[in-house]
JSON list of N, CA and C in Angstrom, two decimals:
[
{"chain": "A", "resi": 727, "resn": "UNK", "atom": "N", "xyz": [-24.89, -19.40, 13.41]},
{"chain": "A", "resi": 727, "resn": "UNK", "atom": "CA", "xyz": [-24.68, -19.82, 12.03]},
{"chain": "A", "resi": 727, "resn": "UNK", "atom": "C", "xyz": [-23.21, -20.15, 11.83]},
{"chain": "A", "resi": 728, "resn": "UNK", "atom": "N", "xyz": [-22.92, -21.26, 11.21]},
{"chain": "A", "resi": 728, "resn": "UNK", "atom": "CA", "xyz": [-21.54, -21.66, 10.92]},
{"chain": "A", "resi": 728, "resn": "UNK", "atom": "C", "xyz": [-20.90, -22.36, 12.10]},
{"chain": "A", "resi": 729, "resn": "UNK", "atom": "N", "xyz": [-19.79, -22.98, 11.85]},
{"chain": "A", "resi": 729, "resn": "UNK", "atom": "CA", "xyz": [-19.06, -23.72, 12.87]},
{"chain": "A", "resi": 729, "resn": "UNK", "atom": "C", "xyz": [-17.62, -23.24, 12.88]},
{"chain": "A", "resi": 730, "resn": "UNK", "atom": "N", "xyz": [-17.10, -22.95, 14.04]},
{"chain": "A", "resi": 730, "resn": "UNK", "atom": "CA", "xyz": [-15.69, -22.59, 14.20]},
{"chain": "A", "resi": 730, "resn": "UNK", "atom": "C", "xyz": [-15.07, -23.62, 15.14]},
{"chain": "A", "resi": 731, "resn": "UNK", "atom": "N", "xyz": [-13.99, -24.25, 14.69]},
{"chain": "A", "resi": 731, "resn": "UNK", "atom": "CA", "xyz": [-13.36, -25.29, 15.50]},
{"chain": "A", "resi": 731, "resn": "UNK", "atom": "C", "xyz": [-12.69, -24.70, 16.73]},
{"chain": "A", "resi": 732, "resn": "UNK", "atom": "N", "xyz": [-12.36, -25.55, 17.67]},
{"chain": "A", "resi": 732, "resn": "UNK", "atom": "CA", "xyz": [-11.65, -25.12, 18.87]},
{"chain": "A", "resi": 732, "resn": "UNK", "atom": "C", "xyz": [-10.28, -24.57, 18.47]},
{"chain": "A", "resi": 733, "resn": "UNK", "atom": "N", "xyz": [-9.65, -25.19, 17.49]},
{"chain": "A", "resi": 733, "resn": "UNK", "atom": "CA", "xyz": [-8.34, -24.69, 17.03]},
{"chain": "A", "resi": 733, "resn": "UNK", "atom": "C", "xyz": [-8.43, -23.25, 16.57]},
{"chain": "A", "resi": 734, "resn": "UNK", "atom": "N", "xyz": [-9.43, -22.95, 15.74]},
{"chain": "A", "resi": 734, "resn": "UNK", "atom": "CA", "xyz": [-9.58, -21.58, 15.24]},
{"chain": "A", "resi": 734, "resn": "UNK", "atom": "C", "xyz": [-9.94, -20.63, 16.38]},
{"chain": "A", "resi": 735, "resn": "UNK", "atom": "N", "xyz": [-10.77, -21.06, 17.30]},
{"chain": "A", "resi": 735, "resn": "UNK", "atom": "CA", "xyz": [-11.12, -20.23, 18.45]},
{"chain": "A", "resi": 735, "resn": "UNK", "atom": "C", "xyz": [-9.87, -19.88, 19.27]},
{"chain": "A", "resi": 736, "resn": "UNK", "atom": "N", "xyz": [-9.00, -20.86, 19.49]},
{"chain": "A", "resi": 736, "resn": "UNK", "atom": "CA", "xyz": [-7.75, -20.61, 20.22]},
{"chain": "A", "resi": 736, "resn": "UNK", "atom": "C", "xyz": [-6.83, -19.68, 19.44]},
{"chain": "A", "resi": 737, "resn": "UNK", "atom": "N", "xyz": [-6.73, -19.88, 18.13]},
{"chain": "A", "resi": 737, "resn": "UNK", "atom": "CA", "xyz": [-5.90, -18.99, 17.30]},
{"chain": "A", "resi": 737, "resn": "UNK", "atom": "C", "xyz": [-6.37, -17.55, 17.42]},
{"chain": "A", "resi": 738, "resn": "UNK", "atom": "N", "xyz": [-7.68, -17.35, 17.37]},
{"chain": "A", "resi": 738, "resn": "UNK", "atom": "CA", "xyz": [-8.24, -16.00, 17.46]},
{"chain": "A", "resi": 738, "resn": "UNK", "atom": "C", "xyz": [-8.00, -15.41, 18.85]},
{"chain": "A", "resi": 739, "resn": "UNK", "atom": "N", "xyz": [-8.24, -16.19, 19.89]},
{"chain": "A", "resi": 739, "resn": "UNK", "atom": "CA", "xyz": [-8.08, -15.70, 21.26]},
{"chain": "A", "resi": 739, "resn": "UNK", "atom": "C", "xyz": [-6.65, -15.28, 21.54]},
{"chain": "A", "resi": 740, "resn": "UNK", "atom": "N", "xyz": [-5.67, -16.05, 21.04]},
{"chain": "A", "resi": 740, "resn": "UNK", "atom": "CA", "xyz": [-4.27, -15.76, 21.31]},
{"chain": "A", "resi": 740, "resn": "UNK", "atom": "C", "xyz": [-3.56, -15.06, 20.15]},
{"chain": "A", "resi": 741, "resn": "UNK", "atom": "N", "xyz": [-4.34, -14.57, 19.18]},
{"chain": "A", "resi": 741, "resn": "UNK", "atom": "CA", "xyz": [-3.78, -13.84, 18.04]},
{"chain": "A", "resi": 741, "resn": "UNK", "atom": "C", "xyz": [-2.72, -14.65, 17.29]},
{"chain": "A", "resi": 742, "resn": "UNK", "atom": "N", "xyz": [-2.97, -15.94, 17.10]},
{"chain": "A", "resi": 742, "resn": "UNK", "atom": "CA", "xyz": [-2.06, -16.82, 16.36]},
{"chain": "A", "resi": 742, "resn": "UNK", "atom": "C", "xyz": [-2.49, -16.83, 14.90]},
{"chain": "A", "resi": 743, "resn": "UNK", "atom": "N", "xyz": [-2.39, -15.68, 14.27]},
{"chain": "A", "resi": 743, "resn": "UNK", "atom": "CA", "xyz": [-2.93, -15.50, 12.91]},
{"chain": "A", "resi": 743, "resn": "UNK", "atom": "C", "xyz": [-1.98, -15.96, 11.81]},
{"chain": "A", "resi": 744, "resn": "UNK", "atom": "N", "xyz": [-0.71, -16.16, 12.12]},
{"chain": "A", "resi": 744, "resn": "UNK", "atom": "CA", "xyz": [0.27, -16.50, 11.09]},
{"chain": "A", "resi": 744, "resn": "UNK", "atom": "C", "xyz": [0.65, -17.98, 11.17]},
{"chain": "A", "resi": 745, "resn": "UNK", "atom": "N", "xyz": [0.43, -18.70, 10.07]},
{"chain": "A", "resi": 745, "resn": "UNK", "atom": "CA", "xyz": [0.88, -20.08, 9.94]},
{"chain": "A", "resi": 745, "resn": "UNK", "atom": "C", "xyz": [2.19, -20.02, 9.17]},
{"chain": "A", "resi": 746, "resn": "UNK", "atom": "N", "xyz": [3.30, -20.29, 9.84]},
{"chain": "A", "resi": 746, "resn": "UNK", "atom": "CA", "xyz": [4.64, -20.19, 9.24]},
{"chain": "A", "resi": 746, "resn": "UNK", "atom": "C", "xyz": [5.16, -21.60, 8.99]},
{"chain": "A", "resi": 747, "resn": "UNK", "atom": "N", "xyz": [5.49, -21.87, 7.73]},
{"chain": "A", "resi": 747, "resn": "UNK", "atom": "CA", "xyz": [5.95, -23.21, 7.33]},
{"chain": "A", "resi": 747, "resn": "UNK", "atom": "C", "xyz": [7.30, -23.11, 6.63]},
{"chain": "A", "resi": 748, "resn": "UNK", "atom": "N", "xyz": [8.41, -23.26, 7.36]},
{"chain": "A", "resi": 748, "resn": "UNK", "atom": "CA", "xyz": [9.73, -23.27, 6.71]},
{"chain": "A", "resi": 748, "resn": "UNK", "atom": "C", "xyz": [9.99, -24.61, 6.02]},
{"chain": "A", "resi": 749, "resn": "UNK", "atom": "N", "xyz": [10.68, -24.57, 4.91]},
{"chain": "A", "resi": 749, "resn": "UNK", "atom": "CA", "xyz": [11.02, -25.78, 4.16]},
{"chain": "A", "resi": 749, "resn": "UNK", "atom": "C", "xyz": [12.50, -25.72, 3.79]},
{"chain": "A", "resi": 750, "resn": "UNK", "atom": "N", "xyz": [13.23, -26.73, 4.17]},
{"chain": "A", "resi": 750, "resn": "UNK", "atom": "CA", "xyz": [14.65, -26.85, 3.82]},
{"chain": "A", "resi": 750, "resn": "UNK", "atom": "C", "xyz": [14.90, -28.21, 3.21]},
{"chain": "A", "resi": 751, "resn": "UNK", "atom": "N", "xyz": [15.75, -28.25, 2.20]},
{"chain": "A", "resi": 751, "resn": "UNK", "atom": "CA", "xyz": [16.15, -29.56, 1.67]},
{"chain": "A", "resi": 751, "resn": "UNK", "atom": "C", "xyz": [17.33, -30.07, 2.49]},
{"chain": "A", "resi": 752, "resn": "UNK", "atom": "N", "xyz": [17.44, -31.39, 2.56]},
{"chain": "A", "resi": 752, "resn": "UNK", "atom": "CA", "xyz": [18.52, -32.03, 3.31]},
{"chain": "A", "resi": 752, "resn": "UNK", "atom": "C", "xyz": [19.55, -32.59, 2.32]},
{"chain": "A", "resi": 753, "resn": "UNK", "atom": "N", "xyz": [20.80, -32.29, 2.57]},
{"chain": "A", "resi": 753, "resn": "UNK", "atom": "CA", "xyz": [21.87, -32.82, 1.72]},
{"chain": "A", "resi": 753, "resn": "UNK", "atom": "C", "xyz": [21.90, -34.34, 1.82]},
{"chain": "A", "resi": 754, "resn": "UNK", "atom": "N", "xyz": [22.11, -34.98, 0.69]},
{"chain": "A", "resi": 754, "resn": "UNK", "atom": "CA", "xyz": [22.20, -36.43, 0.67]},
{"chain": "A", "resi": 754, "resn": "UNK", "atom": "C", "xyz": [20.87, -37.12, 0.48]},
{"chain": "A", "resi": 755, "resn": "UNK", "atom": "N", "xyz": [19.79, -36.38, 0.41]},
{"chain": "A", "resi": 755, "resn": "UNK", "atom": "CA", "xyz": [18.48, -37.00, 0.16]},
{"chain": "A", "resi": 755, "resn": "UNK", "atom": "C", "xyz": [18.10, -36.79, -1.30]},
{"chain": "A", "resi": 756, "resn": "UNK", "atom": "N", "xyz": [17.40, -37.75, -1.84]},
{"chain": "A", "resi": 756, "resn": "UNK", "atom": "CA", "xyz": [16.99, -37.66, -3.24]},
{"chain": "A", "resi": 756, "resn": "UNK", "atom": "C", "xyz": [15.67, -36.87, -3.31]},
{"chain": "A", "resi": 757, "resn": "UNK", "atom": "N", "xyz": [15.69, -35.80, -4.07]},
{"chain": "A", "resi": 757, "resn": "UNK", "atom": "CA", "xyz": [14.50, -34.97, -4.22]},
{"chain": "A", "resi": 757, "resn": "UNK", "atom": "C", "xyz": [14.48, -34.37, -5.62]},
{"chain": "A", "resi": 758, "resn": "UNK", "atom": "N", "xyz": [13.35, -33.88, -6.00]},
{"chain": "A", "resi": 758, "resn": "UNK", "atom": "CA", "xyz": [13.21, -33.27, -7.34]},
{"chain": "A", "resi": 758, "resn": "UNK", "atom": "C", "xyz": [14.07, -32.02, -7.46]},
{"chain": "A", "resi": 759, "resn": "UNK", "atom": "N", "xyz": [14.17, -31.24, -6.36]},
{"chain": "A", "resi": 759, "resn": "UNK", "atom": "CA", "xyz": [14.93, -29.99, -6.38]},
{"chain": "A", "resi": 759, "resn": "UNK", "atom": "C", "xyz": [15.97, -30.00, -5.27]},
{"chain": "A", "resi": 760, "resn": "UNK", "atom": "N", "xyz": [17.05, -29.28, -5.46]},
{"chain": "A", "resi": 760, "resn": "UNK", "atom": "CA", "xyz": [18.11, -29.17, -4.47]},
{"chain": "A", "resi": 760, "resn": "UNK", "atom": "C", "xyz": [18.15, -27.75, -3.91]},
{"chain": "A", "resi": 761, "resn": "UNK", "atom": "N", "xyz": [18.79, -27.61, -2.77]},
{"chain": "A", "resi": 761, "resn": "UNK", "atom": "CA", "xyz": [19.01, -26.30, -2.15]},
{"chain": "A", "resi": 761, "resn": "UNK", "atom": "C", "xyz": [17.72, -25.51, -1.95]},
{"chain": "A", "resi": 762, "resn": "UNK", "atom": "N", "xyz": [16.70, -26.16, -1.44]},
{"chain": "A", "resi": 762, "resn": "UNK", "atom": "CA", "xyz": [15.44, -25.48, -1.16]},
{"chain": "A", "resi": 762, "resn": "UNK", "atom": "C", "xyz": [15.53, -24.82, 0.22]},
{"chain": "A", "resi": 763, "resn": "UNK", "atom": "N", "xyz": [15.17, -23.55, 0.28]},
{"chain": "A", "resi": 763, "resn": "UNK", "atom": "CA", "xyz": [15.15, -22.80, 1.53]},
{"chain": "A", "resi": 763, "resn": "UNK", "atom": "C", "xyz": [14.06, -21.74, 1.40]},
{"chain": "A", "resi": 764, "resn": "UNK", "atom": "N", "xyz": [12.83, -22.11, 1.72]},
{"chain": "A", "resi": 764, "resn": "UNK", "atom": "CA", "xyz": [11.71, -21.18, 1.58]},
{"chain": "A", "resi": 764, "resn": "UNK", "atom": "C", "xyz": [10.86, -21.18, 2.85]},
{"chain": "A", "resi": 765, "resn": "UNK", "atom": "N", "xyz": [10.09, -20.14, 3.00]},
{"chain": "A", "resi": 765, "resn": "UNK", "atom": "CA", "xyz": [9.13, -20.05, 4.10]},
{"chain": "A", "resi": 765, "resn": "UNK", "atom": "C", "xyz": [7.79, -19.65, 3.51]},
{"chain": "A", "resi": 766, "resn": "UNK", "atom": "N", "xyz": [6.74, -20.41, 3.82]},
{"chain": "A", "resi": 766, "resn": "UNK", "atom": "CA", "xyz": [5.38, -20.07, 3.41]},
{"chain": "A", "resi": 766, "resn": "UNK", "atom": "C", "xyz": [4.68, -19.48, 4.63]},
{"chain": "A", "resi": 767, "resn": "UNK", "atom": "N", "xyz": [4.03, -18.34, 4.42]},
{"chain": "A", "resi": 767, "resn": "UNK", "atom": "CA", "xyz": [3.26, -17.70, 5.49]},
{"chain": "A", "resi": 767, "resn": "UNK", "atom": "C", "xyz": [1.81, -17.64, 5.03]},
{"chain": "A", "resi": 768, "resn": "UNK", "atom": "N", "xyz": [0.90, -18.14, 5.87]},
{"chain": "A", "resi": 768, "resn": "UNK", "atom": "CA", "xyz": [-0.52, -18.19, 5.52]},
{"chain": "A", "resi": 768, "resn": "UNK", "atom": "C", "xyz": [-1.34, -17.64, 6.67]},
{"chain": "A", "resi": 769, "resn": "UNK", "atom": "N", "xyz": [-2.38, -16.88, 6.34]},
{"chain": "A", "resi": 769, "resn": "UNK", "atom": "CA", "xyz": [-3.29, -16.34, 7.35]},
{"chain": "A", "resi": 769, "resn": "UNK", "atom": "C", "xyz": [-4.09, -17.49, 7.95]},
{"chain": "A", "resi": 770, "resn": "UNK", "atom": "N", "xyz": [-4.26, -17.48, 9.26]},
{"chain": "A", "resi": 770, "resn": "UNK", "atom": "CA", "xyz": [-4.74, -18.65, 9.98]},
{"chain": "A", "resi": 770, "resn": "UNK", "atom": "C", "xyz": [-6.08, -18.46, 10.70]},
{"chain": "A", "resi": 771, "resn": "UNK", "atom": "N", "xyz": [-6.69, -17.27, 10.59]},
{"chain": "A", "resi": 771, "resn": "UNK", "atom": "CA", "xyz": [-7.91, -17.02, 11.35]},
{"chain": "A", "resi": 771, "resn": "UNK", "atom": "C", "xyz": [-9.06, -16.49, 10.50]},
{"chain": "A", "resi": 772, "resn": "UNK", "atom": "N", "xyz": [-8.76, -15.98, 9.31]},
{"chain": "A", "resi": 772, "resn": "UNK", "atom": "CA", "xyz": [-9.83, -15.44, 8.46]},
{"chain": "A", "resi": 772, "resn": "UNK", "atom": "C", "xyz": [-10.06, -16.37, 7.28]},
{"chain": "A", "resi": 773, "resn": "UNK", "atom": "N", "xyz": [-10.69, -15.85, 6.23]},
{"chain": "A", "resi": 773, "resn": "UNK", "atom": "CA", "xyz": [-10.98, -16.67, 5.06]},
{"chain": "A", "resi": 773, "resn": "UNK", "atom": "C", "xyz": [-11.96, -17.77, 5.42]},
{"chain": "A", "resi": 774, "resn": "UNK", "atom": "N", "xyz": [-11.67, -18.98, 5.01]},
{"chain": "A", "resi": 774, "resn": "UNK", "atom": "CA", "xyz": [-12.56, -20.10, 5.30]},
{"chain": "A", "resi": 774, "resn": "UNK", "atom": "C", "xyz": [-12.55, -20.47, 6.78]},
{"chain": "A", "resi": 775, "resn": "UNK", "atom": "N", "xyz": [-11.55, -19.98, 7.53]},
{"chain": "A", "resi": 775, "resn": "UNK", "atom": "CA", "xyz": [-11.50, -20.25, 8.97]},
{"chain": "A", "resi": 775, "resn": "UNK", "atom": "C", "xyz": [-12.50, -19.41, 9.75]},
{"chain": "A", "resi": 776, "resn": "UNK", "atom": "N", "xyz": [-13.09, -18.40, 9.14]},
{"chain": "A", "resi": 776, "resn": "UNK", "atom": "CA", "xyz": [-13.99, -17.50, 9.87]},
{"chain": "A", "resi": 776, "resn": "UNK", "atom": "C", "xyz": [-15.24, -18.23, 10.38]},
{"chain": "A", "resi": 777, "resn": "UNK", "atom": "N", "xyz": [-15.64, -19.30, 9.72]},
{"chain": "A", "resi": 777, "resn": "UNK", "atom": "CA", "xyz": [-16.84, -20.03, 10.13]},
{"chain": "A", "resi": 777, "resn": "UNK", "atom": "C", "xyz": [-18.12, -19.34, 9.73]},
{"chain": "A", "resi": 778, "resn": "UNK", "atom": "N", "xyz": [-18.02, -18.30, 8.94]},
{"chain": "A", "resi": 778, "resn": "UNK", "atom": "CA", "xyz": [-19.20, -17.52, 8.55]},
{"chain": "A", "resi": 778, "resn": "UNK", "atom": "C", "xyz": [-19.94, -18.18, 7.40]},
{"chain": "A", "resi": 779, "resn": "UNK", "atom": "N", "xyz": [-21.24, -18.17, 7.46]},
{"chain": "A", "resi": 779, "resn": "UNK", "atom": "CA", "xyz": [-22.07, -18.59, 6.34]},
{"chain": "A", "resi": 779, "resn": "UNK", "atom": "C", "xyz": [-21.95, -20.03, 5.94]},
{"chain": "A", "resi": 780, "resn": "UNK", "atom": "N", "xyz": [-21.64, -20.91, 6.87]},
{"chain": "A", "resi": 780, "resn": "UNK", "atom": "CA", "xyz": [-21.55, -22.33, 6.52]},
{"chain": "A", "resi": 780, "resn": "UNK", "atom": "C", "xyz": [-22.95, -22.94, 6.59]},
{"chain": "A", "resi": 781, "resn": "UNK", "atom": "N", "xyz": [-23.42, -23.42, 5.45]},
{"chain": "A", "resi": 781, "resn": "UNK", "atom": "CA", "xyz": [-24.77, -23.96, 5.35]},
{"chain": "A", "resi": 781, "resn": "UNK", "atom": "C", "xyz": [-24.71, -25.31, 4.65]},
{"chain": "A", "resi": 782, "resn": "UNK", "atom": "N", "xyz": [-25.44, -26.28, 5.16]},
{"chain": "A", "resi": 782, "resn": "UNK", "atom": "CA", "xyz": [-25.58, -27.59, 4.53]},
{"chain": "A", "resi": 782, "resn": "UNK", "atom": "C", "xyz": [-27.05, -27.76, 4.17]},
{"chain": "A", "resi": 783, "resn": "UNK", "atom": "N", "xyz": [-27.30, -28.25, 2.96]},
{"chain": "A", "resi": 783, "resn": "UNK", "atom": "CA", "xyz": [-28.68, -28.44, 2.53]},
{"chain": "A", "resi": 783, "resn": "UNK", "atom": "C", "xyz": [-29.37, -29.49, 3.40]},
{"chain": "A", "resi": 784, "resn": "UNK", "atom": "N", "xyz": [-30.70, -29.44, 3.41]},
{"chain": "A", "resi": 784, "resn": "UNK", "atom": "CA", "xyz": [-31.48, -30.35, 4.26]},
{"chain": "A", "resi": 784, "resn": "UNK", "atom": "C", "xyz": [-31.17, -31.82, 3.97]},
{"chain": "A", "resi": 785, "resn": "UNK", "atom": "N", "xyz": [-30.92, -32.14, 2.69]},
{"chain": "A", "resi": 785, "resn": "UNK", "atom": "CA", "xyz": [-30.64, -33.54, 2.35]},
{"chain": "A", "resi": 785, "resn": "UNK", "atom": "C", "xyz": [-29.15, -33.89, 2.44]},
{"chain": "A", "resi": 786, "resn": "UNK", "atom": "N", "xyz": [-28.32, -32.90, 2.77]},
{"chain": "A", "resi": 786, "resn": "UNK", "atom": "CA", "xyz": [-26.89, -33.15, 2.96]},
{"chain": "A", "resi": 786, "resn": "UNK", "atom": "C", "xyz": [-26.09, -33.32, 1.69]},
{"chain": "A", "resi": 787, "resn": "UNK", "atom": "N", "xyz": [-26.67, -32.98, 0.54]},
{"chain": "A", "resi": 787, "resn": "UNK", "atom": "CA", "xyz": [-25.95, -33.18, -0.73]},
{"chain": "A", "resi": 787, "resn": "UNK", "atom": "C", "xyz": [-25.19, -31.95, -1.18]},
{"chain": "A", "resi": 788, "resn": "UNK", "atom": "N", "xyz": [-25.46, -30.79, -0.57]},
{"chain": "A", "resi": 788, "resn": "UNK", "atom": "CA", "xyz": [-24.78, -29.56, -0.95]},
{"chain": "A", "resi": 788, "resn": "UNK", "atom": "C", "xyz": [-24.35, -28.80, 0.29]},
{"chain": "A", "resi": 789, "resn": "UNK", "atom": "N", "xyz": [-23.26, -28.06, 0.15]},
{"chain": "A", "resi": 789, "resn": "UNK", "atom": "CA", "xyz": [-22.79, -27.22, 1.24]},
{"chain": "A", "resi": 789, "resn": "UNK", "atom": "C", "xyz": [-22.29, -25.90, 0.66]},
{"chain": "A", "resi": 790, "resn": "UNK", "atom": "N", "xyz": [-22.36, -24.86, 1.48]},
{"chain": "A", "resi": 790, "resn": "UNK", "atom": "CA", "xyz": [-21.94, -23.53, 1.05]},
{"chain": "A", "resi": 790, "resn": "UNK", "atom": "C", "xyz": [-21.22, -22.86, 2.22]},
{"chain": "A", "resi": 791, "resn": "UNK", "atom": "N", "xyz": [-20.17, -22.10, 1.90]},
{"chain": "A", "resi": 791, "resn": "UNK", "atom": "CA", "xyz": [-19.44, -21.38, 2.94]},
{"chain": "A", "resi": 791, "resn": "UNK", "atom": "C", "xyz": [-18.94, -20.07, 2.37]},
{"chain": "A", "resi": 792, "resn": "UNK", "atom": "N", "xyz": [-18.90, -19.06, 3.21]},
{"chain": "A", "resi": 792, "resn": "UNK", "atom": "CA", "xyz": [-18.36, -17.75, 2.82]},
{"chain": "A", "resi": 792, "resn": "UNK", "atom": "C", "xyz": [-16.91, -17.68, 3.27]},
{"chain": "A", "resi": 793, "resn": "UNK", "atom": "N", "xyz": [-16.10, -17.02, 2.47]},
{"chain": "A", "resi": 793, "resn": "UNK", "atom": "CA", "xyz": [-14.71, -16.77, 2.83]},
{"chain": "A", "resi": 793, "resn": "UNK", "atom": "C", "xyz": [-14.58, -15.26, 3.06]},
{"chain": "A", "resi": 794, "resn": "UNK", "atom": "N", "xyz": [-14.44, -14.87, 4.31]},
{"chain": "A", "resi": 794, "resn": "UNK", "atom": "CA", "xyz": [-14.38, -13.44, 4.64]},
{"chain": "A", "resi": 794, "resn": "UNK", "atom": "C", "xyz": [-12.95, -13.07, 5.01]},
{"chain": "A", "resi": 795, "resn": "UNK", "atom": "N", "xyz": [-12.43, -12.10, 4.28]},
{"chain": "A", "resi": 795, "resn": "UNK", "atom": "CA", "xyz": [-11.08, -11.59, 4.52]},
{"chain": "A", "resi": 795, "resn": "UNK", "atom": "C", "xyz": [-11.19, -10.09, 4.73]},
{"chain": "A", "resi": 796, "resn": "UNK", "atom": "N", "xyz": [-10.76, -9.62, 5.88]},
{"chain": "A", "resi": 796, "resn": "UNK", "atom": "CA", "xyz": [-10.83, -8.19, 6.16]},
{"chain": "A", "resi": 796, "resn": "UNK", "atom": "C", "xyz": [-9.55, -7.50, 5.69]},
{"chain": "A", "resi": 797, "resn": "UNK", "atom": "N", "xyz": [-9.66, -6.21, 5.46]},
{"chain": "A", "resi": 797, "resn": "UNK", "atom": "CA", "xyz": [-8.48, -5.44, 5.08]},
{"chain": "A", "resi": 797, "resn": "UNK", "atom": "C", "xyz": [-7.44, -5.48, 6.20]},
{"chain": "A", "resi": 798, "resn": "UNK", "atom": "N", "xyz": [-7.92, -5.33, 7.45]},
{"chain": "A", "resi": 798, "resn": "UNK", "atom": "CA", "xyz": [-7.01, -5.35, 8.60]},
{"chain": "A", "resi": 798, "resn": "UNK", "atom": "C", "xyz": [-6.28, -6.69, 8.69]},
{"chain": "A", "resi": 799, "resn": "UNK", "atom": "N", "xyz": [-7.01, -7.79, 8.50]},
{"chain": "A", "resi": 799, "resn": "UNK", "atom": "CA", "xyz": [-6.40, -9.11, 8.56]},
{"chain": "A", "resi": 799, "resn": "UNK", "atom": "C", "xyz": [-5.39, -9.33, 7.44]},
{"chain": "A", "resi": 800, "resn": "UNK", "atom": "N", "xyz": [-5.73, -8.87, 6.23]},
{"chain": "A", "resi": 800, "resn": "UNK", "atom": "CA", "xyz": [-4.83, -9.00, 5.09]},
{"chain": "A", "resi": 800, "resn": "UNK", "atom": "C", "xyz": [-3.56, -8.17, 5.29]},
{"chain": "A", "resi": 801, "resn": "UNK", "atom": "N", "xyz": [-3.73, -6.95, 5.77]},
{"chain": "A", "resi": 801, "resn": "UNK", "atom": "CA", "xyz": [-2.56, -6.10, 6.02]},
{"chain": "A", "resi": 801, "resn": "UNK", "atom": "C", "xyz": [-1.69, -6.67, 7.13]},
{"chain": "A", "resi": 802, "resn": "UNK", "atom": "N", "xyz": [-2.31, -7.24, 8.14]},
{"chain": "A", "resi": 802, "resn": "UNK", "atom": "CA", "xyz": [-1.55, -7.81, 9.26]},
{"chain": "A", "resi": 802, "resn": "UNK", "atom": "C", "xyz": [-0.68, -8.97, 8.79]},
{"chain": "A", "resi": 803, "resn": "UNK", "atom": "N", "xyz": [-1.22, -9.88, 7.98]},
{"chain": "A", "resi": 803, "resn": "UNK", "atom": "CA", "xyz": [-0.43, -11.03, 7.53]},
{"chain": "A", "resi": 803, "resn": "UNK", "atom": "C", "xyz": [0.63, -10.63, 6.51]},
{"chain": "A", "resi": 804, "resn": "UNK", "atom": "N", "xyz": [0.31, -9.66, 5.66]},
{"chain": "A", "resi": 804, "resn": "UNK", "atom": "CA", "xyz": [1.30, -9.18, 4.69]},
{"chain": "A", "resi": 804, "resn": "UNK", "atom": "C", "xyz": [2.46, -8.51, 5.41]},
{"chain": "A", "resi": 805, "resn": "UNK", "atom": "N", "xyz": [2.15, -7.70, 6.42]},
{"chain": "A", "resi": 805, "resn": "UNK", "atom": "CA", "xyz": [3.20, -7.04, 7.20]},
{"chain": "A", "resi": 805, "resn": "UNK", "atom": "C", "xyz": [4.06, -8.08, 7.92]},
{"chain": "A", "resi": 806, "resn": "UNK", "atom": "N", "xyz": [3.43, -9.08, 8.51]},
{"chain": "A", "resi": 806, "resn": "UNK", "atom": "CA", "xyz": [4.17, -10.14, 9.19]},
{"chain": "A", "resi": 806, "resn": "UNK", "atom": "C", "xyz": [5.14, -10.84, 8.23]},
{"chain": "A", "resi": 807, "resn": "UNK", "atom": "N", "xyz": [4.63, -11.22, 7.05]},
{"chain": "A", "resi": 807, "resn": "UNK", "atom": "CA", "xyz": [5.46, -11.93, 6.06]},
{"chain": "A", "resi": 807, "resn": "UNK", "atom": "C", "xyz": [6.60, -11.04, 5.58]},
{"chain": "A", "resi": 808, "resn": "UNK", "atom": "N", "xyz": [6.31, -9.77, 5.33]},
{"chain": "A", "resi": 808, "resn": "UNK", "atom": "CA", "xyz": [7.33, -8.83, 4.86]},
{"chain": "A", "resi": 808, "resn": "UNK", "atom": "C", "xyz": [8.44, -8.68, 5.90]},
{"chain": "A", "resi": 809, "resn": "UNK", "atom": "N", "xyz": [8.05, -8.51, 7.16]},
{"chain": "A", "resi": 809, "resn": "UNK", "atom": "CA", "xyz": [9.04, -8.34, 8.22]},
{"chain": "A", "resi": 809, "resn": "UNK", "atom": "C", "xyz": [9.83, -9.62, 8.45]},
{"chain": "A", "resi": 810, "resn": "UNK", "atom": "N", "xyz": [9.21, -10.77, 8.26]},
{"chain": "A", "resi": 810, "resn": "UNK", "atom": "CA", "xyz": [9.91, -12.05, 8.40]},
{"chain": "A", "resi": 810, "resn": "UNK", "atom": "C", "xyz": [10.95, -12.22, 7.29]},
{"chain": "A", "resi": 811, "resn": "UNK", "atom": "N", "xyz": [10.60, -11.75, 6.10]},
{"chain": "A", "resi": 811, "resn": "UNK", "atom": "CA", "xyz": [11.53, -11.88, 4.96]},
{"chain": "A", "resi": 811, "resn": "UNK", "atom": "C", "xyz": [12.73, -10.99, 5.16]}
]
């Protein structure tokens, strides 16, 4: 039941659970905001990536998916983000 992509399978196998996205603004470029220096950390193996409960109706007009987040997975990503900060 459900589909898990090769990307998600590799992330799980190699414990690549943290998606880290640093963002910096560049001097001399026109942007809405200046002096941006942030890092976004997102969990990369659970939630909608779990592949659990993905169902498509027989006629293909509806789809349903479960988002499963474990306590261990949530604590792991929060700890990672906290230590990175």
